[in-house]
Amino acid sequence: MITAHLPSGYILGRTAQRYGVHPWLMPAAIIGAILPDFDLIWFYLVDNRAIHHHHYWVHIPFFWFVVWLPTMLALRRWKPRWLPPARAFFAGILLHLLLDTVAGDIAWGLPFTDQLFHLFTVPATQSHFVLSYILHWTFSFELLVWALAIYLYAKAKL
């Protein structure tokens, strides 16, 4: 996914708000849904695109599991009021990784295997990968996410 992470976080946040009231549900869902792509700063400015950013630790599901477990246990013990936004945040990260799996490689098997998984391959048919992706049929998933987010936003404003 190229642009659908932000609207997917909005959809997640709107859904989470149906099950609980907390002022940080929406921001937590949106931040979680876009956070893994903050590695693009390193990818472009420091790493000079040496390795694909999906190989960085923020795109590794096992890393997030290792962070999620003690975080949720600690919140449950000492700050249970913050459990709903924490759930939304980690669900946003999981959603990001699932969306990236549609046409991008994610290491779902780490630490047991370093094999990368994706559902569909987008062949390089154009001069730039973004153009190849936009012209591939999987881009329709991205458009559907945007359409649903816009619909939910408009519905909330009525």
C-alpha positions in Angstrom: 0.0 0.0 0.0 1.2 3.5 -0.8 -1.5 5.8 0.5 -4.1 3.7 2.3 -2.5 3.5 5.7 -3.8 6.8 6.9 -7.4 6.2 5.8 -7.3 2.7 7.2 -6.3 4.1 10.6 -9.3 6.4 10.4 -11.6 3.5 9.6 -10.1 1.6 12.5 -10.5 4.6 14.8 -14.1 5.1 13.8 -14.8 1.4 14.5 -13.0 1.5 17.8 -15.1 4.5 18.9 -18.2 2.4 18.5 -17.0 0.1 21.3 -15.6 2.6 23.7 -15.2 6.3 24.5 -11.7 7.5 25.0 -10.2 10.8 23.5 -7.1 9.0 22.3 -8.8 6.1 20.4 -8.7 7.9 17.0 -5.2 9.3 17.3 -3.9 6.0 18.5 -5.4 4.1 15.6 -4.1 6.6 13.0 -0.6 6.8 14.5 -0.4 3.0 14.7 -1.6 2.7 11.1 1.1 5.0 9.7 4.0 4.5 12.3 5.8 1.7 10.4 6.3 3.9 7.4 8.3 6.5 9.4 11.2 4.2 8.5 11.0 5.8 5.1 12.9 8.8 6.5 15.8 6.5 7.3 15.3 4.6 4.0 15.6 7.8 1.8 17.8 10.1 3.9 20.3 7.8 5.6 20.3 4.3 4.0 20.2 5.6 0.5 17.6 2.9 -0.4 20.2 0.1 0.2 17.7 -2.3 1.6 13.9 -2.2 1.2 12.2 -0.5 4.2 10.0 -3.6 4.8 13.2 -5.3 6.1 13.6 -2.7 8.9 12.5 -3.6 12.4 9.3 -1.5 12.3 7.9 -3.7 9.5 8.7 -7.0 11.5 5.5 -8.4 13.1 7.6 -10.3 15.7 9.2 -7.0 16.9 5.7 -5.6 17.5 4.6 -8.7 19.4 7.6 -8.3 21.7 6.6 -4.7 22.3 2.9 -5.4 22.5 2.9 -8.1 25.2 4.8 -6.2 28.0 3.0 -3.0 27.1 -0.4 -4.5 27.4 0.5 -6.3 30.7 1.9 -3.2 32.2 -1.1 -1.1 31.2 -3.5 -3.7 32.5 -1.7 -3.6 35.9 -1.0 0.1 36.3 -3.0 2.1 33.8 -6.1 0.2 32.6 -7.7 3.4 31.4 -5.1 3.4 28.6 -5.8 -0.1 27.4 -8.4 1.0 24.7 -6.0 3.4 22.9 -3.2 0.9 23.3 -5.3 -1.7 21.6 -6.2 0.7 18.8 -2.5 1.6 18.4 -1.3 -2.0 18.1 -4.3 -2.9 15.9 -3.3 0.0 13.6 0.2 -1.4 13.4 -1.2 -4.9 12.6 -3.5 -3.4 10.0 -0.5 -1.6 8.4 1.4 -4.9 8.2 -1.6 -6.7 6.7 -2.1 -4.0 4.1 1.6 -4.1 3.2 1.3 -7.9 2.7 -1.2 -7.4 -0.2 1.6 -6.5 -2.6 4.7 -6.0 -0.5 7.0 -8.4 1.4 6.5 -8.8 5.2 8.5 -11.3 7.3 5.6 -12.9 9.1 7.6 -15.9 10.1 10.4 -14.3 12.0 12.2 -15.4 14.2 11.6 -18.9 12.7 12.2 -18.0 9.1 13.3 -15.0 7.2 11.0 -15.8 4.3 9.0 -12.8 3.1 5.3 -13.1 2.4 3.0 -11.3 0.0 -0.4 -12.1 -1.5 0.2 -10.6 -5.0 3.2 -9.7 -7.1 3.1 -6.3 -8.9 5.4 -6.7 -12.0 7.6 -3.8 -13.0 5.7 -2.8 -16.1 6.5 0.9 -16.0 9.6 3.1 -15.6 8.8 3.7 -11.9 7.5 1.3 -9.3 4.8 3.7 -8.1 3.4 3.9 -11.6 3.5 0.1 -12.0 1.6 -0.2 -8.7 -1.0 2.4 -9.5 -1.8 0.7 -12.9 -2.0 -2.8 -11.3 -5.4 -4.1 -10.3 -4.3 -4.4 -6.6 -4.4 -0.6 -6.4 -8.2 -0.9 -6.4 -7.9 -2.2 -2.7 -6.3 1.2 -1.9 -9.1 3.1 -3.6 -11.7 1.0 -1.7 -10.0 1.9 1.6 -10.1 5.6 0.7 -13.7 5.4 -0.4 -14.8 3.7 2.9 -12.9 6.3 4.9 -14.4 9.2 3.0 -17.9 7.6 3.4 -17.4 7.2 7.2 -16.1 10.8 7.5 -19.0 12.2 5.5 -21.5 10.1 7.5 -20.1 11.4 10.8 -20.5 15.0 9.6 -24.2 14.6 8.8 
